[in-house]
PDB file of C-alpha atoms in Angstrom:
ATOM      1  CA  UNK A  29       9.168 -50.856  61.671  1.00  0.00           C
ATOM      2  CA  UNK A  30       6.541 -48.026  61.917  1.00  0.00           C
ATOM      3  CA  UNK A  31       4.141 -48.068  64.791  1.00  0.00           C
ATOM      4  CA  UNK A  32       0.821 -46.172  64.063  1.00  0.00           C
ATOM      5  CA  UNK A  33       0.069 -43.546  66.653  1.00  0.00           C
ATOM      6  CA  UNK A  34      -2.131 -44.862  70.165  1.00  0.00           C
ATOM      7  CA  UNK A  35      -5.948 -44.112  70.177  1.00  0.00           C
ATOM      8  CA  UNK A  36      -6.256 -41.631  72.943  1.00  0.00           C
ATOM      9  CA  UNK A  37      -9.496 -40.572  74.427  1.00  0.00           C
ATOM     10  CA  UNK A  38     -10.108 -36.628  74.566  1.00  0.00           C
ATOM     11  CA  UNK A  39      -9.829 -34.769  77.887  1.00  0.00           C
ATOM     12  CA  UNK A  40     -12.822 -33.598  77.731  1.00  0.00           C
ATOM     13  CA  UNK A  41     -14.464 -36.544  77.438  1.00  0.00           C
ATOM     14  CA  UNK A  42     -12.526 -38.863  79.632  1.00  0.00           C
ATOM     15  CA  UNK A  43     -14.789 -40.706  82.796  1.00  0.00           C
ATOM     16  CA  UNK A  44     -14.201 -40.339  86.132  1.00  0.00           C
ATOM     17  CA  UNK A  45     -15.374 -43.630  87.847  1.00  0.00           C
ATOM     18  CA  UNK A  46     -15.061 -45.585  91.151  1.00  0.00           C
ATOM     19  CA  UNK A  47     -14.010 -48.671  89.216  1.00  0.00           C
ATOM     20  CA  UNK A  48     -12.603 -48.911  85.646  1.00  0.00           C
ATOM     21  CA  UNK A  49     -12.069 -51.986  83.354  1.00  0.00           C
ATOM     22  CA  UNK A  50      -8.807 -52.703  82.135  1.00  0.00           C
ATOM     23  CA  UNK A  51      -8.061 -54.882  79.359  1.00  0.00           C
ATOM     24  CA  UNK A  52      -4.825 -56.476  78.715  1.00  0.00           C
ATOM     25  CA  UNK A  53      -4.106 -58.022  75.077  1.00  0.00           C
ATOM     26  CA  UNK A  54      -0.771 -59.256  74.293  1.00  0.00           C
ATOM     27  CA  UNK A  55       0.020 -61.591  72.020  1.00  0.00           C
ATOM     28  CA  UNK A  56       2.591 -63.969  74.220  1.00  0.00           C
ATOM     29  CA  UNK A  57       2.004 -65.253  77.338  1.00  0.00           C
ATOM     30  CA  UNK A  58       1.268 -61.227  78.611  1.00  0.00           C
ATOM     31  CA  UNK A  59       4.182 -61.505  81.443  1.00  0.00           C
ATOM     32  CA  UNK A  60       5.394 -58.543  80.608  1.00  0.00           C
ATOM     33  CA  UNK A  61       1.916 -56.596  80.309  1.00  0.00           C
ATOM     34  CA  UNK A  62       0.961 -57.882  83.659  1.00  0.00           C
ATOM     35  CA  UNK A  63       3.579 -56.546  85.169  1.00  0.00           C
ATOM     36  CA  UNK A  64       3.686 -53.279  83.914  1.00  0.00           C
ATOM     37  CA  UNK A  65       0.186 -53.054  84.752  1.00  0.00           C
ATOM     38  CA  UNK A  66       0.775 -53.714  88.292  1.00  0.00           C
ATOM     39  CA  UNK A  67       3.629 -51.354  88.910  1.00  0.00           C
ATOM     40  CA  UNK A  68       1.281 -48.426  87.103  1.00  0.00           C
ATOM     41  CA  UNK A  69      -1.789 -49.405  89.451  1.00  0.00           C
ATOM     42  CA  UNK A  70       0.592 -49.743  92.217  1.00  0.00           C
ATOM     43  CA  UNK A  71       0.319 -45.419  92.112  1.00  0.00           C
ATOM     44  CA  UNK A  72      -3.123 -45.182  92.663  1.00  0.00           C
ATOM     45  CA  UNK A  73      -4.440 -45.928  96.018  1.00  0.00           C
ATOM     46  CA  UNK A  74      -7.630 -47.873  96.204  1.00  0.00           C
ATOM     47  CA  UNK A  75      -7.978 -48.203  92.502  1.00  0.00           C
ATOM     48  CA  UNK A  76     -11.182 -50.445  91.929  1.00  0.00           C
ATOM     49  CA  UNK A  77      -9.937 -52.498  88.626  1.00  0.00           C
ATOM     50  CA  UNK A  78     -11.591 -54.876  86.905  1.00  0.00           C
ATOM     51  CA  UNK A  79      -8.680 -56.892  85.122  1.00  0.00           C
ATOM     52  CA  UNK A  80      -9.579 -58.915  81.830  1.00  0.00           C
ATOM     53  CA  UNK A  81      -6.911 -60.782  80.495  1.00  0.00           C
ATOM     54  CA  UNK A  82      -6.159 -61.678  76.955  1.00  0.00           C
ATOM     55  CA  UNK A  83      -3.573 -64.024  76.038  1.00  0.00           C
ATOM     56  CA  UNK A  84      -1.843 -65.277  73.154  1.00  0.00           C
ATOM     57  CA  UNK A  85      -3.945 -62.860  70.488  1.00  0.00           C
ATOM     58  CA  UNK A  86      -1.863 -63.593  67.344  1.00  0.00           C
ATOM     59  CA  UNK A  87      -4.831 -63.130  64.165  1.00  0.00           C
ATOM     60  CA  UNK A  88      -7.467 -60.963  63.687  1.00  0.00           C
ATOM     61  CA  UNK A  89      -9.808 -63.958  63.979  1.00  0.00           C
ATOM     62  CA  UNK A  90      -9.071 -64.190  67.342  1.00  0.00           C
ATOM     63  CA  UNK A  91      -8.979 -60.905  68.516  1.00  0.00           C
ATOM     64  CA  UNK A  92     -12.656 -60.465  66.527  1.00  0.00           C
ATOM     65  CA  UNK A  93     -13.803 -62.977  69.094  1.00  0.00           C
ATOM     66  CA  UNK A  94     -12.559 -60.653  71.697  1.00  0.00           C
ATOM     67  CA  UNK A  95     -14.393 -57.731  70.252  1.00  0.00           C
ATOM     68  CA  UNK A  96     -17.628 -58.331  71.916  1.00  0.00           C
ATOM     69  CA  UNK A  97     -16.219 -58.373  75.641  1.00  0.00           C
ATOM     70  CA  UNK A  98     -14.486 -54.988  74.845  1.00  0.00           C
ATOM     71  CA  UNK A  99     -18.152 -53.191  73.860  1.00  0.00           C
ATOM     72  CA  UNK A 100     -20.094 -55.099  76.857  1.00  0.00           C
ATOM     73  CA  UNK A 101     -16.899 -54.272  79.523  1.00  0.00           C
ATOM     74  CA  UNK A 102     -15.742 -50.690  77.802  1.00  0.00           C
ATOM     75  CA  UNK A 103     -12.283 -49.216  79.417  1.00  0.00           C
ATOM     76  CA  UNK A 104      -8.766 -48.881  79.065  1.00  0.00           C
ATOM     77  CA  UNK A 105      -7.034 -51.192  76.719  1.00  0.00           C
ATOM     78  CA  UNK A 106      -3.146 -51.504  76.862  1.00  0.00           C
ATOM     79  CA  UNK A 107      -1.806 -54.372  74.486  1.00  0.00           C
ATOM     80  CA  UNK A 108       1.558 -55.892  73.251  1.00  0.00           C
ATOM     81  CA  UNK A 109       0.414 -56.956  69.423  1.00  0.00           C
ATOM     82  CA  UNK A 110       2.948 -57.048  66.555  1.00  0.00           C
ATOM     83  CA  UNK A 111       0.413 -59.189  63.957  1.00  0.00           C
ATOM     84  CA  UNK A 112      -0.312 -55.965  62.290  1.00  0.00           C
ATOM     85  CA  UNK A 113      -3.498 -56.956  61.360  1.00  0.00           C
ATOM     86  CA  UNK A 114      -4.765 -57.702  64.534  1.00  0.00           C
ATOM     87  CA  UNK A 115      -3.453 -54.700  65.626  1.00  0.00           C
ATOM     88  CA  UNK A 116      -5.360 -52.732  62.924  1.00  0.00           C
ATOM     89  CA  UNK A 117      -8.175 -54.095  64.226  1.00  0.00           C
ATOM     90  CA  UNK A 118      -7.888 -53.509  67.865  1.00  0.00           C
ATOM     91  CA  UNK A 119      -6.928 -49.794  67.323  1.00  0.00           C
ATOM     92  CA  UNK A 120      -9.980 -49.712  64.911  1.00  0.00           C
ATOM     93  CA  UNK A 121     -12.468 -50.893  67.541  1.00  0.00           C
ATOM     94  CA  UNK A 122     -11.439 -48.655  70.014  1.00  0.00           C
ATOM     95  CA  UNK A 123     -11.300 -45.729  68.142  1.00  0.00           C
ATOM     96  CA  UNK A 124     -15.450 -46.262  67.160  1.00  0.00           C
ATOM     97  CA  UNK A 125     -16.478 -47.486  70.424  1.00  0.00           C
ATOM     98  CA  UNK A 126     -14.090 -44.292  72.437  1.00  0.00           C
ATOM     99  CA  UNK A 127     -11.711 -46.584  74.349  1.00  0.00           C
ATOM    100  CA  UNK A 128      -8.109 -45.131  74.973  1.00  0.00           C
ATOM    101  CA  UNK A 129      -6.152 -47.972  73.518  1.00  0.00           C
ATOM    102  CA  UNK A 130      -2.012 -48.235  74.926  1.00  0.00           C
ATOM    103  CA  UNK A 131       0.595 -49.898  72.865  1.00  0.00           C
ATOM    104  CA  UNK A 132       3.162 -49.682  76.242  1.00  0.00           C
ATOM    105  CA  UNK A 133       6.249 -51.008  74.405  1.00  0.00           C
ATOM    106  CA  UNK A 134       5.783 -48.589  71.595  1.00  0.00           C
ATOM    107  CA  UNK A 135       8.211 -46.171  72.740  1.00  0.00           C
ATOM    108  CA  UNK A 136      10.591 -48.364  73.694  1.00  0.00           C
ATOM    109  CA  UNK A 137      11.195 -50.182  70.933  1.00  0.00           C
ATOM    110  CA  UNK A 138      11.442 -46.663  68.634  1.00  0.00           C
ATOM    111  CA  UNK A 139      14.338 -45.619  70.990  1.00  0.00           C
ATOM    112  CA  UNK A 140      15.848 -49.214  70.797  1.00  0.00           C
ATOM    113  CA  UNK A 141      15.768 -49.009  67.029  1.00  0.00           C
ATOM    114  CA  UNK A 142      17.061 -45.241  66.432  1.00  0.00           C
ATOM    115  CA  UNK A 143      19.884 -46.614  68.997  1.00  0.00           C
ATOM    116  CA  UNK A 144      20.518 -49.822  66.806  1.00  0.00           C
ATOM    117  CA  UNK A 145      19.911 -48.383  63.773  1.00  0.00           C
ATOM    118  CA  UNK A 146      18.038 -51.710  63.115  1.00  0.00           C
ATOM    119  CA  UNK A 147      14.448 -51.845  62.854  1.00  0.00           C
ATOM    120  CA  UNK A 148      12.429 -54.632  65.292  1.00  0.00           C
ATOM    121  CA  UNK A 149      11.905 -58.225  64.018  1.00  0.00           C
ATOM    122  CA  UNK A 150       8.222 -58.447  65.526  1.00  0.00           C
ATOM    123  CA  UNK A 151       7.958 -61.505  66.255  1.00  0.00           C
ATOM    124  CA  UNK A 152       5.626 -62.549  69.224  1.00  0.00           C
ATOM    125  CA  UNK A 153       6.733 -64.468  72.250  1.00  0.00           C
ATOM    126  CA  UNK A 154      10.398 -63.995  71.122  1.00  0.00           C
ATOM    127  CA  UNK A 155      11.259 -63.038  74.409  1.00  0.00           C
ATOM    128  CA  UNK A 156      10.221 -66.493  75.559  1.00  0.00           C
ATOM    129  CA  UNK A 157      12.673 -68.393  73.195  1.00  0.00           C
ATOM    130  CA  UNK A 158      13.804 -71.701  74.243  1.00  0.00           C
ATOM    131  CA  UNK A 159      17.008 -70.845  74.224  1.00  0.00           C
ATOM    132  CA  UNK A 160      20.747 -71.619  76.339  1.00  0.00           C
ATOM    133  CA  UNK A 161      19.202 -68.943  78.667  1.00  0.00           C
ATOM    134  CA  UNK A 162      15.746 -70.656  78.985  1.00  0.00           C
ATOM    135  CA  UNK A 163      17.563 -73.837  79.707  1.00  0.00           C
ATOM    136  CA  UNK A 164      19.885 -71.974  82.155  1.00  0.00           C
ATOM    137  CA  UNK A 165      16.812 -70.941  84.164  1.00  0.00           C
ATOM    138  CA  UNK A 166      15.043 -74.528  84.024  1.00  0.00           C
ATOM    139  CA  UNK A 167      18.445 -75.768  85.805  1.00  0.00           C
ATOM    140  CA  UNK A 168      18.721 -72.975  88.459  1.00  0.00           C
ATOM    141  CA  UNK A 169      14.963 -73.623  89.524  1.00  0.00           C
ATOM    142  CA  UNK A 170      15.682 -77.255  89.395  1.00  0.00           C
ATOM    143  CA  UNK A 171      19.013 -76.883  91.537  1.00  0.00           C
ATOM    144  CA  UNK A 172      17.496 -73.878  94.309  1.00  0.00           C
ATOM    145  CA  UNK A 173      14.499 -75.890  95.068  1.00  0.00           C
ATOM    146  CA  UNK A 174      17.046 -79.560  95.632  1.00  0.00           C
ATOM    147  CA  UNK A 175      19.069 -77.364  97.762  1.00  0.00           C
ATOM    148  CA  UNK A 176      16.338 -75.372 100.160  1.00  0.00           C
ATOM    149  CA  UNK A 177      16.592 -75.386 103.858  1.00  0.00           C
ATOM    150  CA  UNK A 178      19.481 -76.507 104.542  1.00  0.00           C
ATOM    151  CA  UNK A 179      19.252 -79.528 102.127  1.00  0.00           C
ATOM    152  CA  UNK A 180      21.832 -80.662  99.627  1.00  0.00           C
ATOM    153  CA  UNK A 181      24.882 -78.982 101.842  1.00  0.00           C
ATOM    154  CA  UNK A 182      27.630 -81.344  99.691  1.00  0.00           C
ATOM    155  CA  UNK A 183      26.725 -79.396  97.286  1.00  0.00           C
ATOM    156  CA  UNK A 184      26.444 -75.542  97.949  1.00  0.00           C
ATOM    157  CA  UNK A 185      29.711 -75.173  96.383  1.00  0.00           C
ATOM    158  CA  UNK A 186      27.916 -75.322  92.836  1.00  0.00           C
ATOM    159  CA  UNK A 187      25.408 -72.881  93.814  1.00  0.00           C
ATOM    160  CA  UNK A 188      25.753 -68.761  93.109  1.00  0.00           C
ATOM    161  CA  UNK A 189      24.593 -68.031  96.416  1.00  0.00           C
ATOM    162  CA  UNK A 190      23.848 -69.453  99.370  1.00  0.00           C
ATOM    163  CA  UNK A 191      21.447 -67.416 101.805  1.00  0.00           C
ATOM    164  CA  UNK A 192      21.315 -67.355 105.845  1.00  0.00           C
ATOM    165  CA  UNK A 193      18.768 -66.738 108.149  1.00  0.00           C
ATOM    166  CA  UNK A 194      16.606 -67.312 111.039  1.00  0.00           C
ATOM    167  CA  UNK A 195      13.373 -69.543 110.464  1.00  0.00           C
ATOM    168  CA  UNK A 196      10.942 -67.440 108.598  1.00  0.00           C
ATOM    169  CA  UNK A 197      13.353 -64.863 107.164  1.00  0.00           C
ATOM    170  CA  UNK A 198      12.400 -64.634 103.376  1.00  0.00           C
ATOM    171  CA  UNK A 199      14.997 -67.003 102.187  1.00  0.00           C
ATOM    172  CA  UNK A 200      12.840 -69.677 100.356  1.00  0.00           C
ATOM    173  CA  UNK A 201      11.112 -67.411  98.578  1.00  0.00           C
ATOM    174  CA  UNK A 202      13.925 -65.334  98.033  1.00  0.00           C
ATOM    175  CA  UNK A 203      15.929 -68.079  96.781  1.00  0.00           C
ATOM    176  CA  UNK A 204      12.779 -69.006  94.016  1.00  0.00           C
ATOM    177  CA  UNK A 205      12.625 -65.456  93.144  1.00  0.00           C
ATOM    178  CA  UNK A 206      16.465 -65.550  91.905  1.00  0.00           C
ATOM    179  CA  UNK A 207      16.096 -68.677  90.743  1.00  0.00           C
ATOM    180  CA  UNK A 208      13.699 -67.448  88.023  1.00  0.00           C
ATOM    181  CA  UNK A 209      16.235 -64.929  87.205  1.00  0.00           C
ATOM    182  CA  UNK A 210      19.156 -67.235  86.574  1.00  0.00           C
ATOM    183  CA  UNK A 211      21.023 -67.906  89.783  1.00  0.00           C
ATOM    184  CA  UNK A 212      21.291 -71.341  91.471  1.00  0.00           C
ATOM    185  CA  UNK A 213      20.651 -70.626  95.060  1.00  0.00           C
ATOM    186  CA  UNK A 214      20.751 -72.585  97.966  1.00  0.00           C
ATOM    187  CA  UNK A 215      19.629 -71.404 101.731  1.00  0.00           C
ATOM    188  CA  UNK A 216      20.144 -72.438 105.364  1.00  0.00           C
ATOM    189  CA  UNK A 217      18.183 -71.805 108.438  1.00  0.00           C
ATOM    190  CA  UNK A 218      20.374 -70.765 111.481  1.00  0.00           C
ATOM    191  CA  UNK A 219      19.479 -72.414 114.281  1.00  0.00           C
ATOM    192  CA  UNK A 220      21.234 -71.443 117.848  1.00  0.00           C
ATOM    193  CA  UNK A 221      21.227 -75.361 118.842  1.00  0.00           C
ATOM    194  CA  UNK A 222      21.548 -76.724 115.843  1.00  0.00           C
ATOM    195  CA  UNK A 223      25.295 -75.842 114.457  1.00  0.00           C
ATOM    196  CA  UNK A 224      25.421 -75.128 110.273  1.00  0.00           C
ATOM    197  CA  UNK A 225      27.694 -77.706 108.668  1.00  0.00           C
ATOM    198  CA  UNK A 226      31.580 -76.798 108.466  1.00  0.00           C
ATOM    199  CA  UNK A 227      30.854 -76.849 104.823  1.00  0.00           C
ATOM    200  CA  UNK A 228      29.446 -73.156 105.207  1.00  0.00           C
ATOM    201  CA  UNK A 229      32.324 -71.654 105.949  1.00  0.00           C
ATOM    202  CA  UNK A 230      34.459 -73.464 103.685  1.00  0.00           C
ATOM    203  CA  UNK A 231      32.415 -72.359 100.422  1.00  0.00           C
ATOM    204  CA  UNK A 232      34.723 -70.575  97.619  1.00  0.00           C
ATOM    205  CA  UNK A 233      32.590 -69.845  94.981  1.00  0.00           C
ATOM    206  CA  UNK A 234      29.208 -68.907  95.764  1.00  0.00           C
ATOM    207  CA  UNK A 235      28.412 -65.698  97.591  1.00  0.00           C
ATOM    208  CA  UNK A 236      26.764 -65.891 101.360  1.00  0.00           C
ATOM    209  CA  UNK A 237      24.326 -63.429 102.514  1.00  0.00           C
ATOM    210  CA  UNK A 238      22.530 -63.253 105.272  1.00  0.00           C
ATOM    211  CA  UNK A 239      19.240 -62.287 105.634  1.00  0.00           C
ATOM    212  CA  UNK A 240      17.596 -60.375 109.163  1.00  0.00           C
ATOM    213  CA  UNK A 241      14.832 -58.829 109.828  1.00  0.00           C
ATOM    214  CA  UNK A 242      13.365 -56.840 113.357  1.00  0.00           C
ATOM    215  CA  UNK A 243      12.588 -59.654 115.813  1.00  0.00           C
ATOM    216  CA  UNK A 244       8.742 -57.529 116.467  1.00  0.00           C
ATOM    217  CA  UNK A 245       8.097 -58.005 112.745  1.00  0.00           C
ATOM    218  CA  UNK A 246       9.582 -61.990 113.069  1.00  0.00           C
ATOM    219  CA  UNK A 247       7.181 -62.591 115.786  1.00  0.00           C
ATOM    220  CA  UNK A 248       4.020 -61.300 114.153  1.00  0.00           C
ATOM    221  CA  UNK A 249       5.485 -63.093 110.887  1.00  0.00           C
ATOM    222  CA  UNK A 250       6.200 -66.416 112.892  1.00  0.00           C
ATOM    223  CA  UNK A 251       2.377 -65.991 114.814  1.00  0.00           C
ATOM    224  CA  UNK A 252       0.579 -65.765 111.682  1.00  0.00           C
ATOM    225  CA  UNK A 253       2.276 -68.823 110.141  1.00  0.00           C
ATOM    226  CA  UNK A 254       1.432 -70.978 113.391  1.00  0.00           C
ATOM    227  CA  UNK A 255      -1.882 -70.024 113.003  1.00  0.00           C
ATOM    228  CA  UNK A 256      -2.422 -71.030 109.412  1.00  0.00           C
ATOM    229  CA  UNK A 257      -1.289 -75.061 110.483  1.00  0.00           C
ATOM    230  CA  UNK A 258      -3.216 -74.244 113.462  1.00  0.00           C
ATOM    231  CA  UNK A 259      -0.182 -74.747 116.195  1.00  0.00           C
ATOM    232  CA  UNK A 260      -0.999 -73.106 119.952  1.00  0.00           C
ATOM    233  CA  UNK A 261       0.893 -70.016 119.631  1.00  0.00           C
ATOM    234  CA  UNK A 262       2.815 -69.847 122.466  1.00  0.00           C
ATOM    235  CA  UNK A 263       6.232 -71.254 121.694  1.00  0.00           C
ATOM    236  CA  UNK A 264       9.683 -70.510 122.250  1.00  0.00           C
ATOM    237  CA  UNK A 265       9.357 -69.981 118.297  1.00  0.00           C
ATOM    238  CA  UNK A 266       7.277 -66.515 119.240  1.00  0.00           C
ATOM    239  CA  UNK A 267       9.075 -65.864 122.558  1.00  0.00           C
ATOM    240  CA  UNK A 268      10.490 -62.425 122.013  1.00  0.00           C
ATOM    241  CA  UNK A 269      13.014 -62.624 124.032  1.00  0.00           C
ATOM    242  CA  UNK A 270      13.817 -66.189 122.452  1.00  0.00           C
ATOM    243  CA  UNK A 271      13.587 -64.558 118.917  1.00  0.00           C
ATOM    244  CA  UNK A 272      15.794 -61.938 119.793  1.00  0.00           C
ATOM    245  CA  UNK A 273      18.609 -63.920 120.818  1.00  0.00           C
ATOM    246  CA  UNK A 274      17.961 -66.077 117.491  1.00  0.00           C
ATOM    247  CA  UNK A 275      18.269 -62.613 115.679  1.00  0.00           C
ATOM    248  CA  UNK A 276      21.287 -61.529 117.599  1.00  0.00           C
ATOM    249  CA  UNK A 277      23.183 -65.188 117.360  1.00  0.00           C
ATOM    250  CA  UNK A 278      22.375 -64.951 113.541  1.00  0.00           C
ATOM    251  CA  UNK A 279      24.330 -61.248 112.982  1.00  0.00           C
ATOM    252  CA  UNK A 280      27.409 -62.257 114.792  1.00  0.00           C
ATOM    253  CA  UNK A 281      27.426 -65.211 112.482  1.00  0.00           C
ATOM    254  CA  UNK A 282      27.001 -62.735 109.691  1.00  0.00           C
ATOM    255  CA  UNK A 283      29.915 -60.066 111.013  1.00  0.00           C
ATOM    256  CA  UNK A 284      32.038 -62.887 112.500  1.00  0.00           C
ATOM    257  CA  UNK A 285      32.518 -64.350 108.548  1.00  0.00           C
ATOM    258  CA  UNK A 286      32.231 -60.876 106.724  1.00  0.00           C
ATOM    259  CA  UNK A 287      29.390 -62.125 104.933  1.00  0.00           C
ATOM    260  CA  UNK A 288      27.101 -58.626 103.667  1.00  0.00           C
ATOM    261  CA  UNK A 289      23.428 -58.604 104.989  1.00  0.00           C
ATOM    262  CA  UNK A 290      20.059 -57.328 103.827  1.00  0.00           C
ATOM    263  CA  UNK A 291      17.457 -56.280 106.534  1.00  0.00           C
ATOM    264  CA  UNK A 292      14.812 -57.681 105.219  1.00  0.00           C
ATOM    265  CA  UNK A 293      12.105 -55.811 107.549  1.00  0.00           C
ATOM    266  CA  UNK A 294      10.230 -53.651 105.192  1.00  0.00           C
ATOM    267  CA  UNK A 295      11.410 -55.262 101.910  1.00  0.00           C
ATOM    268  CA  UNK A 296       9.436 -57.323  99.414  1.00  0.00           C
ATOM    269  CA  UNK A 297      11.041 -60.570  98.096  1.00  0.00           C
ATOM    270  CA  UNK A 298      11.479 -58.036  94.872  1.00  0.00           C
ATOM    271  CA  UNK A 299      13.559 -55.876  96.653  1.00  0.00           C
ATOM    272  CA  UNK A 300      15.375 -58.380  98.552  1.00  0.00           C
ATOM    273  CA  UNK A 301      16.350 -60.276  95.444  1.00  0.00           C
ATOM    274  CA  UNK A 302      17.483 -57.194  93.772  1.00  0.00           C
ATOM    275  CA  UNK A 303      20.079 -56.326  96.783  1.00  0.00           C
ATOM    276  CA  UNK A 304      21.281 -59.778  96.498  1.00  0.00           C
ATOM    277  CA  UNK A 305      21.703 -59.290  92.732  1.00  0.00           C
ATOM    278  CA  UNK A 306      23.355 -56.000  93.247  1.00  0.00           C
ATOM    279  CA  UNK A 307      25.745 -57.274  95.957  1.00  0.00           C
ATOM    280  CA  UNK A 308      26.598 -60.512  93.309  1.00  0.00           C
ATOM    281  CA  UNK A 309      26.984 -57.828  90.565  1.00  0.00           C
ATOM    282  CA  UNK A 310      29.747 -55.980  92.754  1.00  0.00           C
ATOM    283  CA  UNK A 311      31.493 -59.243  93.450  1.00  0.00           C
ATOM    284  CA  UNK A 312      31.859 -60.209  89.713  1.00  0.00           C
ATOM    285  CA  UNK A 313      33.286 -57.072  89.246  1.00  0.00           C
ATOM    286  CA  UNK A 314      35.996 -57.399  91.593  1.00  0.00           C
ATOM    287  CA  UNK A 315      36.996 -60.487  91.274  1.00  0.00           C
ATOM    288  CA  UNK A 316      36.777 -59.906  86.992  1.00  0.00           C
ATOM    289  CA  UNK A 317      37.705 -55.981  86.847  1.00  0.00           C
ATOM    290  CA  UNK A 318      34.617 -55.555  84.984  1.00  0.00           C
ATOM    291  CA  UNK A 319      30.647 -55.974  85.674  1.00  0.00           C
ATOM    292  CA  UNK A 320      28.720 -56.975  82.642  1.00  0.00           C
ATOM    293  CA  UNK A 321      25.392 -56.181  84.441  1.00  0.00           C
ATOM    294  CA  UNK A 322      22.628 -58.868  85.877  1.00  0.00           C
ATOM    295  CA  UNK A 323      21.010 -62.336  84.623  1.00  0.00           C
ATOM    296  CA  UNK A 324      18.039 -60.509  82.309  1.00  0.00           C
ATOM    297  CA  UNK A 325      14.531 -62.202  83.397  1.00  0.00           C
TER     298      UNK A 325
END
């Protein structure tokens, strides 16, 4: 498959402005262009962008009704289109009104086909085939959220992972977060008066990690989420003394089984998840000899 070349805007005549417009066409559901899109603007501090989001664009009937936003809102254009057609089109708009236009998987899919030595299929949304993987993902979901908090303990040894924490740790959204990707997670709060089942230290197959975080950043964490259901916020659930002892009675749990743990302090639930995955990746590989790399999205 041959790609024609991206519509670039001169040098010399690109804008400097305080906010831009930046319009995404794909033509699936424009997962993937989203999120490319945020990790680019995620560079640029302050960046005023006005998003406009096109989904599903699969004829140049449709994207012709698009036309007239792209004249009245004129900026960068990055799209995902394989109707070639439509794509025509969109590359010949933006060339006579002088907006950059961005194919971002362009380059990528050149490299995978030299590689191959196959050419593309094209085919829109074919990433988003209802496939055993699709289904695979529908049943971890389904089998993370019957087994958060603590719930479903008779269970946990069908799950791929089972994470630990103190209240307010990351783990539920954590657990979702893996879910999407494939595993069937299950998660436990640790409370010092309230003992985990014997059933945690008894699992064989899935993988415990525990999850900590600095009991300063707990407490602010733990204030803000008593103010949102509008508790009093002076509890033993923000006493920092309390918390710290609930911090330090959570890592001897954690080095007293030889489970591996993430400080979760400064992480995002991205990050987090892709420790866990990492750590679940190293396991497979010693218990098979080999590592056949992560669950893909």
């Amino acid at each position: 498959m041959v790609y024609p070349e991206a519509v670039h805007t001169p040098k010399s005549e690109a804008i400097i402005a305080d906010r831009i417009h930046l319009h995404l066409l794909s033509d699936s559901t424009g997962e993937t262009l989203e999120m490319l899109a945020k990790a680019a603007l995620a560079q640029f501090d302050d960046a005023a962008v006005v998003r406009h989001f096109w989904p599903m664009v699969r004829s140049k009937q449709h994207l012709d009704r698009i036309v007239p936003e792209l004249k009245a809102n004129p900026g960068l254009v990055l799209f995902t289109l394989v109707n070639q057609e439509a794509r025509s089109r969109l590359e010949e708009v933006c060339a006579q009104n002088g907006l950059p236009a961005v194919p971002i998987l362009d380059r990528v899919t050149e490299a995978l086909e030299k590689a191959l030595g196959q050419e593309a299929h094209g085919r829109p949304g074919r990433q988003h085939q209802m496939d055993k993987a699709y289904f695979d993902r529908v049943e971890a979901i389904q089998f993370t959220i019957a087994h958060d908090d603590g719930i479903g303990w008779d269970n946990w040894e069908q799950a791929d992972i089972l994470l630990a924490g103190v209240s307010r740790s990351s783990k539920t959204p954590t657990s979702i977060y893996l879910a999407n990707r494939g595993y069937k997670v299950a998660n436990i709060p640790l409370v010092v008066e309230s003992p985990p089942p014997p059933k945690l230290f008894e699992l064989k197959n899935p993988m415990v990690v525990g999850l900590t975080t600095a009991p300063e950043r707990l407490v602010q964490i733990r204030r803000n989420r008593l103010l949102t259901l509008n508790e009093k916020a002076e509890t033993d659930y923000v006493d920092n003394e309390r918390v710290k002892s609930e911090v330090a009675f959570a890592r001897r749990m954690f080095a007293d089984n030889g489970w591996p743990v993430i400080d979760v302090t400064r992480r995002s639930i991205e990050e987090t998840a892709a420790a866990v995955i990492r750590l679940y990746g190293e396991r497979a590989q010693r218990q098979d000899g080999e590592f056949e790399g992560v669950k893909a999205i």
